[in-house]
CSV table of N, CA and C in Angstrom, one decimal:
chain,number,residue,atom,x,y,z
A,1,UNK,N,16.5,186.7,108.3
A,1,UNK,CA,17.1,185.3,108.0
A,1,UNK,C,17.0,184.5,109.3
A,2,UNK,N,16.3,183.2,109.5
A,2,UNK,CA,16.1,182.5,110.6
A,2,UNK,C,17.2,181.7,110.8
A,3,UNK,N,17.7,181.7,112.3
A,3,UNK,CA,18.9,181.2,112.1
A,3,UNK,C,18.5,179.4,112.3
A,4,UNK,N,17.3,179.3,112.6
A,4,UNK,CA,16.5,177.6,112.9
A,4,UNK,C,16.7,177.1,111.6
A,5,UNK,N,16.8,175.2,111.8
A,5,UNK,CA,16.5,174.8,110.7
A,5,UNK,C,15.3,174.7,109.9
A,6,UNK,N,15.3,174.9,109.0
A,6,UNK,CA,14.4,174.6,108.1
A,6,UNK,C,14.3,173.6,107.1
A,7,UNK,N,13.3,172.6,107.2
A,7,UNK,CA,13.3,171.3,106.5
A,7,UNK,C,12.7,171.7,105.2
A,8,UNK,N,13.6,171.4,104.5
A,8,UNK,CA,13.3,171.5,102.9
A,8,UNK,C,13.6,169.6,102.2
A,9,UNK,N,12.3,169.3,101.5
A,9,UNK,CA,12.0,168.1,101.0
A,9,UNK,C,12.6,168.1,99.3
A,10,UNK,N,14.1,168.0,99.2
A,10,UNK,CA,14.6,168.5,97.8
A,10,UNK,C,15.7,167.2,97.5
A,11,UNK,N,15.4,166.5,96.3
A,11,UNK,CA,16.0,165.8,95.7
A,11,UNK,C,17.0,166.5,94.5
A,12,UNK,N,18.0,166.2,94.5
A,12,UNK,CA,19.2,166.6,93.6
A,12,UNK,C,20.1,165.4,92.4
A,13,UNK,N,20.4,165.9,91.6
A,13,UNK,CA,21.9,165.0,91.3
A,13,UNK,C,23.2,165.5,91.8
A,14,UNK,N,23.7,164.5,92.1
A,14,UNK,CA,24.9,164.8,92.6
A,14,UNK,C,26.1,165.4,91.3
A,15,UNK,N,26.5,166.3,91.6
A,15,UNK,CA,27.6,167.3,90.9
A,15,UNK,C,29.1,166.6,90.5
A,16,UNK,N,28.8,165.7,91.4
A,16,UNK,CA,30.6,164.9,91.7
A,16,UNK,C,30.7,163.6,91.0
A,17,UNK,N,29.7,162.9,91.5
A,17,UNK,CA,29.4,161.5,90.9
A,17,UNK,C,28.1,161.0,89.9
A,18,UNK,N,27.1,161.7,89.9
A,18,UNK,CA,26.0,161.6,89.1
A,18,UNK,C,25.0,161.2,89.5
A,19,UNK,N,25.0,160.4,90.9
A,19,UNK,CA,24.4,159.8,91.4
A,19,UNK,C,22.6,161.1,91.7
A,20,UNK,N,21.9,160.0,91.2
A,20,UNK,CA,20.1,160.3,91.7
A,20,UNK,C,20.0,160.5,93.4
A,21,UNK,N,19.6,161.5,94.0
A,21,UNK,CA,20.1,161.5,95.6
A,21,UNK,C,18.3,162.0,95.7
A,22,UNK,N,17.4,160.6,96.5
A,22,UNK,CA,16.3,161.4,97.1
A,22,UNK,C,16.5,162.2,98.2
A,23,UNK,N,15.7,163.4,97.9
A,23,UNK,CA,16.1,164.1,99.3
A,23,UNK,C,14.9,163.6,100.5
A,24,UNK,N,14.8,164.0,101.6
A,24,UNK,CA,14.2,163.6,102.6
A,24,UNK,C,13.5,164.7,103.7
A,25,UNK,N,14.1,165.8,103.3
A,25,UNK,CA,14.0,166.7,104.3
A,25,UNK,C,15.5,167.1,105.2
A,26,UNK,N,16.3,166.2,105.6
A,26,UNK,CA,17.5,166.3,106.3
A,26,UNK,C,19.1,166.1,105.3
A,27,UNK,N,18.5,165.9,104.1
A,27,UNK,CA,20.0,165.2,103.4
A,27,UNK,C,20.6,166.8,102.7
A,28,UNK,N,21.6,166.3,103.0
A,28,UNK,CA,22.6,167.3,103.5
A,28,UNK,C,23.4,167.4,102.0
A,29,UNK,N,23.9,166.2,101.8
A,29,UNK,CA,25.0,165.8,101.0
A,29,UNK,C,24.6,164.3,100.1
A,30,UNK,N,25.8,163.8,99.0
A,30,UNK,CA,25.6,162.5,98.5
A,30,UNK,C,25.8,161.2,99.3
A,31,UNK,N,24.8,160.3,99.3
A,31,UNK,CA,24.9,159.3,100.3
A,31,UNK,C,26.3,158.5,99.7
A,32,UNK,N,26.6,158.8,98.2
A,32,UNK,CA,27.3,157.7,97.7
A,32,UNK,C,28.8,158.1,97.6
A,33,UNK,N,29.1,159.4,97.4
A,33,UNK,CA,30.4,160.0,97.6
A,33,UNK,C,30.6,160.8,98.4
A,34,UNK,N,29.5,161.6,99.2
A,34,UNK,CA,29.6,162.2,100.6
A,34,UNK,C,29.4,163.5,100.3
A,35,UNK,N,30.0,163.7,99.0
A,35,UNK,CA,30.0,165.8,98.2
A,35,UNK,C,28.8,166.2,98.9
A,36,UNK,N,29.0,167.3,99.2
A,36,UNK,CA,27.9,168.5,99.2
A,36,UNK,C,28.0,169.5,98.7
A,37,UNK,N,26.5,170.4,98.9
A,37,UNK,CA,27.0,171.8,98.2
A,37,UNK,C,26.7,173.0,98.9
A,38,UNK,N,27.9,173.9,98.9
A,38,UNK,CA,27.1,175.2,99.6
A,38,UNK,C,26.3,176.0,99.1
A,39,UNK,N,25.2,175.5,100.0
A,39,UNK,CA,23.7,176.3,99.5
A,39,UNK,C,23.4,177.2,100.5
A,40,UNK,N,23.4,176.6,102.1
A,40,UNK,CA,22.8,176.7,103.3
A,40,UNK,C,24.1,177.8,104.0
A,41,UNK,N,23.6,179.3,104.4
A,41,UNK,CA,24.2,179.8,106.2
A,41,UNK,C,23.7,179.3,106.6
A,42,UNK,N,22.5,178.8,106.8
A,42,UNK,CA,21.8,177.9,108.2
A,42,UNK,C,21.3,177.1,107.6
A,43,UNK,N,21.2,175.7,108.3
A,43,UNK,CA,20.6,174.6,107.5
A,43,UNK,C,19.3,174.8,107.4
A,44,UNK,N,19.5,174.6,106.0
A,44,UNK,CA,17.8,174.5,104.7
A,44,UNK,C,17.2,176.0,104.3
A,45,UNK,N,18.5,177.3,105.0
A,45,UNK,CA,17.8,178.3,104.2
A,45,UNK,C,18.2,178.7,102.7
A,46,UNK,N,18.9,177.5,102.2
A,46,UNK,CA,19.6,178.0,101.0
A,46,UNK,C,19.8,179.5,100.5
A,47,UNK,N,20.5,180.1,102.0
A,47,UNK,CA,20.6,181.6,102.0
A,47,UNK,C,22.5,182.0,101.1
A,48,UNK,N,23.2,180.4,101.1
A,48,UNK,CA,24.6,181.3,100.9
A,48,UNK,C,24.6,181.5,99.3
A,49,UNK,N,25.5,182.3,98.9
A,49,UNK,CA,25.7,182.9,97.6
A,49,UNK,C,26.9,182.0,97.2
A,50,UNK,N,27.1,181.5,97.6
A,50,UNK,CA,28.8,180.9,96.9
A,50,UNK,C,28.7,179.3,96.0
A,51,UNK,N,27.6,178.5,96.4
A,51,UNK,CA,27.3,177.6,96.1
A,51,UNK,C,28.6,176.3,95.3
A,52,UNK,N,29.5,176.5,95.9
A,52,UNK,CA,30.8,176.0,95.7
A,52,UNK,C,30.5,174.4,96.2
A,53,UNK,N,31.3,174.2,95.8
A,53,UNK,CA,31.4,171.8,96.0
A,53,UNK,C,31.7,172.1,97.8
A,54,UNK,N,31.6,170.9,98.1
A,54,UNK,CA,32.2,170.7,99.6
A,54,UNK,C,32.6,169.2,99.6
A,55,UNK,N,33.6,169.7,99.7
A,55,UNK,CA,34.4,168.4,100.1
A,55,UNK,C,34.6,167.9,101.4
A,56,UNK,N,34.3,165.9,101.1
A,56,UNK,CA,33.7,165.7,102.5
A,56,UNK,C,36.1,165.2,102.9
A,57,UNK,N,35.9,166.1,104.4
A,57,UNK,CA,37.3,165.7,104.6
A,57,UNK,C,37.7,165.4,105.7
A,58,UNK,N,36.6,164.8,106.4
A,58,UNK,CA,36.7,164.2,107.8
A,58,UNK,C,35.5,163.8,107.9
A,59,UNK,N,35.7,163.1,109.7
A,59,UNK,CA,34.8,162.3,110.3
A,59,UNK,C,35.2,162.2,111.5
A,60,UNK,N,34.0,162.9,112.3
A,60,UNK,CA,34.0,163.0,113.6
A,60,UNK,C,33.0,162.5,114.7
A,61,UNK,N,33.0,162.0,115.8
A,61,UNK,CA,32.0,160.9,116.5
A,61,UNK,C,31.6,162.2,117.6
A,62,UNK,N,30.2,162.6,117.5
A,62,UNK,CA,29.3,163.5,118.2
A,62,UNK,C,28.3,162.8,118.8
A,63,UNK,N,28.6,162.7,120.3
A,63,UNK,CA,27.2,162.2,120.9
A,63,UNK,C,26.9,160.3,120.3
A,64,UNK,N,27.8,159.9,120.1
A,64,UNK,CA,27.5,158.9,119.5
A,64,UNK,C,27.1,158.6,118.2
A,65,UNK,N,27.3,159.8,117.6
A,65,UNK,CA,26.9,159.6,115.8
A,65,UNK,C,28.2,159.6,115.1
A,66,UNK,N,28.2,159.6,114.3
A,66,UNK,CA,29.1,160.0,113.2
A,66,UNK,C,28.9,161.5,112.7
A,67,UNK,N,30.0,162.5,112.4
A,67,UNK,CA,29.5,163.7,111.4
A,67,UNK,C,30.7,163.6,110.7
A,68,UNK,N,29.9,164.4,109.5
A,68,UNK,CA,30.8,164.0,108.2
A,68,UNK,C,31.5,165.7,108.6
A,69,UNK,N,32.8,165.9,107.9
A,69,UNK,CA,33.2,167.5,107.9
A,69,UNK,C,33.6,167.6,106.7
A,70,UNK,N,33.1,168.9,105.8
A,70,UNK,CA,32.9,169.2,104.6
A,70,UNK,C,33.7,170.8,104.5
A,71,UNK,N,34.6,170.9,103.5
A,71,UNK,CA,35.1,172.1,103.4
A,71,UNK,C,34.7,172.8,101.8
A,72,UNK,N,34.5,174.2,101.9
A,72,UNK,CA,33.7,174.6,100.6
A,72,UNK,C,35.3,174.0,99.3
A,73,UNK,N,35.1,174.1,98.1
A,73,UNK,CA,36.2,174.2,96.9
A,73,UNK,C,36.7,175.6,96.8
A,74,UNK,N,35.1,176.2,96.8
A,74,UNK,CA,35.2,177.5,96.5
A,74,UNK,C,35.7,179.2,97.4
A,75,UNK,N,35.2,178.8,99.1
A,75,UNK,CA,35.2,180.0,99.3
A,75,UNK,C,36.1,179.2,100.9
A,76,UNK,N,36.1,178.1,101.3
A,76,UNK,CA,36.8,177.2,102.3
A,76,UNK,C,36.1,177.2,103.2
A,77,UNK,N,35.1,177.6,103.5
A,77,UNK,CA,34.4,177.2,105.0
A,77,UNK,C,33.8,175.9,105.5
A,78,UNK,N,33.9,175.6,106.6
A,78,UNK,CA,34.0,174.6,107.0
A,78,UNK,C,32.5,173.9,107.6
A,79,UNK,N,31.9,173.3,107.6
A,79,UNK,CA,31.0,173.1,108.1
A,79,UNK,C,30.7,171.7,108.4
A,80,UNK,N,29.5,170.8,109.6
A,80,UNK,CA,29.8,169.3,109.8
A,80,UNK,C,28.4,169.3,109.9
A,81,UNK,N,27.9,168.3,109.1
A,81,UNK,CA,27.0,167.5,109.5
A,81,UNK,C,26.9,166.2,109.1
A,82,UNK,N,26.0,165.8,110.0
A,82,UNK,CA,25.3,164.1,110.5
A,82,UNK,C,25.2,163.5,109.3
A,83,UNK,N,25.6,162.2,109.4
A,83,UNK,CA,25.6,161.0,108.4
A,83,UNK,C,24.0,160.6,108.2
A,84,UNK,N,23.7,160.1,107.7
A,84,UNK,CA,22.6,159.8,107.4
A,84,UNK,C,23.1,157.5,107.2
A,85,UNK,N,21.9,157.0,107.5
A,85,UNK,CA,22.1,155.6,107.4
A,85,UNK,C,22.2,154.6,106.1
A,86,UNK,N,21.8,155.8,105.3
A,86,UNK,CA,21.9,155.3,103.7
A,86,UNK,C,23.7,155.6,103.1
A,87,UNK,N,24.1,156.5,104.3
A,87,UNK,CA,25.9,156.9,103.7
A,87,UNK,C,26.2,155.6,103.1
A,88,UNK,N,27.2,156.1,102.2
A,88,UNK,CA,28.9,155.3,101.8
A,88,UNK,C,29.1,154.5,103.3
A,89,UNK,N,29.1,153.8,104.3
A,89,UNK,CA,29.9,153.7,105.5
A,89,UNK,C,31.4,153.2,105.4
A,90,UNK,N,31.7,152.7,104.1
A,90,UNK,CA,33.0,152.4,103.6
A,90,UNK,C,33.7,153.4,103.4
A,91,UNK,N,32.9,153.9,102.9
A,91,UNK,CA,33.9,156.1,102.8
A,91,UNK,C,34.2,156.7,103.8
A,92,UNK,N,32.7,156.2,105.2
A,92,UNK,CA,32.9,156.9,106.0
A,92,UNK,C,34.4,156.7,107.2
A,93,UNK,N,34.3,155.1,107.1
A,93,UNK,CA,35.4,154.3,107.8
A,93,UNK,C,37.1,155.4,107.2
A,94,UNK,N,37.1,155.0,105.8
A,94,UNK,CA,38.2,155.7,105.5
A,94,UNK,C,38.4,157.0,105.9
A,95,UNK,N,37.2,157.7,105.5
A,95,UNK,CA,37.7,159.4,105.7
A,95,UNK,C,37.6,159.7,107.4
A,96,UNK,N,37.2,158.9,108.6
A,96,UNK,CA,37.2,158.6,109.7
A,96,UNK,C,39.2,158.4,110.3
A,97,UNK,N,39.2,156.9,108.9
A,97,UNK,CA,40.9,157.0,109.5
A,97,UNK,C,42.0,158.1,108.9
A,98,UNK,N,41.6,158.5,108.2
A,98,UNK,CA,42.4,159.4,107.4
A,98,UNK,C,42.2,160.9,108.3
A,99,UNK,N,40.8,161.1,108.7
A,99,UNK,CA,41.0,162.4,110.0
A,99,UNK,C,41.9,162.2,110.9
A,100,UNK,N,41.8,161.3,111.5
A,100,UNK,CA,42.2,160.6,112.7
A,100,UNK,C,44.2,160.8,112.5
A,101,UNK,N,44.5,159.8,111.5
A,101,UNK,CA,45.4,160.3,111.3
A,101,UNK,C,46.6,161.6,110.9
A,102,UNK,N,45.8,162.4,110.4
A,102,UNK,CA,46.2,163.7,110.0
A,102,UNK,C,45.9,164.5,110.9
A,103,UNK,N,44.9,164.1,112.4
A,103,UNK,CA,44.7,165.0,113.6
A,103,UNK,C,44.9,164.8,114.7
A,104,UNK,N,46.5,163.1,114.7
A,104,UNK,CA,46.5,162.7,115.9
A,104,UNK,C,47.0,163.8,117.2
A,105,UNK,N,47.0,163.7,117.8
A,105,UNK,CA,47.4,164.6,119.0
A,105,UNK,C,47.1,165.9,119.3
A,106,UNK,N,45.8,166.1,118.4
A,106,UNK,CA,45.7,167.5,118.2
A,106,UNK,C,44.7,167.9,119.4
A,107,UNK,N,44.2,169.0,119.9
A,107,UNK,CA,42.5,169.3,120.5
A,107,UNK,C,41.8,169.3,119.6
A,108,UNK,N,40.6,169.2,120.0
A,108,UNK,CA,39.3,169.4,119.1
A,108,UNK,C,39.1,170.6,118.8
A,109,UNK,N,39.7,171.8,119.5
A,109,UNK,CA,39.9,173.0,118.7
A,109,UNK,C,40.5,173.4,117.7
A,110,UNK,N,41.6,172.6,117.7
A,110,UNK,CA,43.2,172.7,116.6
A,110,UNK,C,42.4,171.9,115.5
A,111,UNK,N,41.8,171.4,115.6
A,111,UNK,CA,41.4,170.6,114.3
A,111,UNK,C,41.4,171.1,113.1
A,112,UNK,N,40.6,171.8,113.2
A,112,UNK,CA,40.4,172.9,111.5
A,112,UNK,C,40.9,174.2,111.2
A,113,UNK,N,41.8,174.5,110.1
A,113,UNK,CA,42.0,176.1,110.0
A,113,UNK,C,40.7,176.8,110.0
């Protein structure tokens, strides 16, 4: 199993909202409600077995980007990746202040169970 990314060019519907989602090679998740799915242990090997929803439940500023943080429905792992420029950025704002506030004073370690 390669732990490198692997670009996979895969368009989906979205599970959550219904939405048509072109894929690109990098899209991760719904541009329009943020859902993703656990497919990937490493991004684009669609190696995991659990394939459970992920719920997008934060937003964190890396290097000057935005990352979305996504926790499984089904098995709880936590995983973050990069926004893409087509996002929600109205979702992203909210789920940005809604981290923010549910992690004021915390370290960046304490953040996530």
């Amino acid at each position: 199993m390669s732990r490198g990314f692997q670009k996979r060019v895969e368009s989906f519907v979205c599970e959550v909202c219904g939405a048509h989602v072109q894929g690109d090679g990098y899209t991760n998740h719904c541009p329009h409600c943020l859902w993703s799915k656990h497919v990937d242990v490493n991004p684009g090997d669609r190696a995991a077995q659990c394939h459970g929803l992920m719920e997008p439940i934060g937003v964190e500023v890396h290097k000057g980007r935005y990352v979305l943080i996504h926790r499984c429905t089904r098995c709880g792992i936590v995983r973050r990746n990069r926004t893409a420029p087509n996002d929600n950025f109205d979702l992203i704002v909210r789920l940005a202040e809604r981290w923010a506030w549910e992690h004021a004073g915390r370290r960046h370690d304490e953040s996530l169970p």
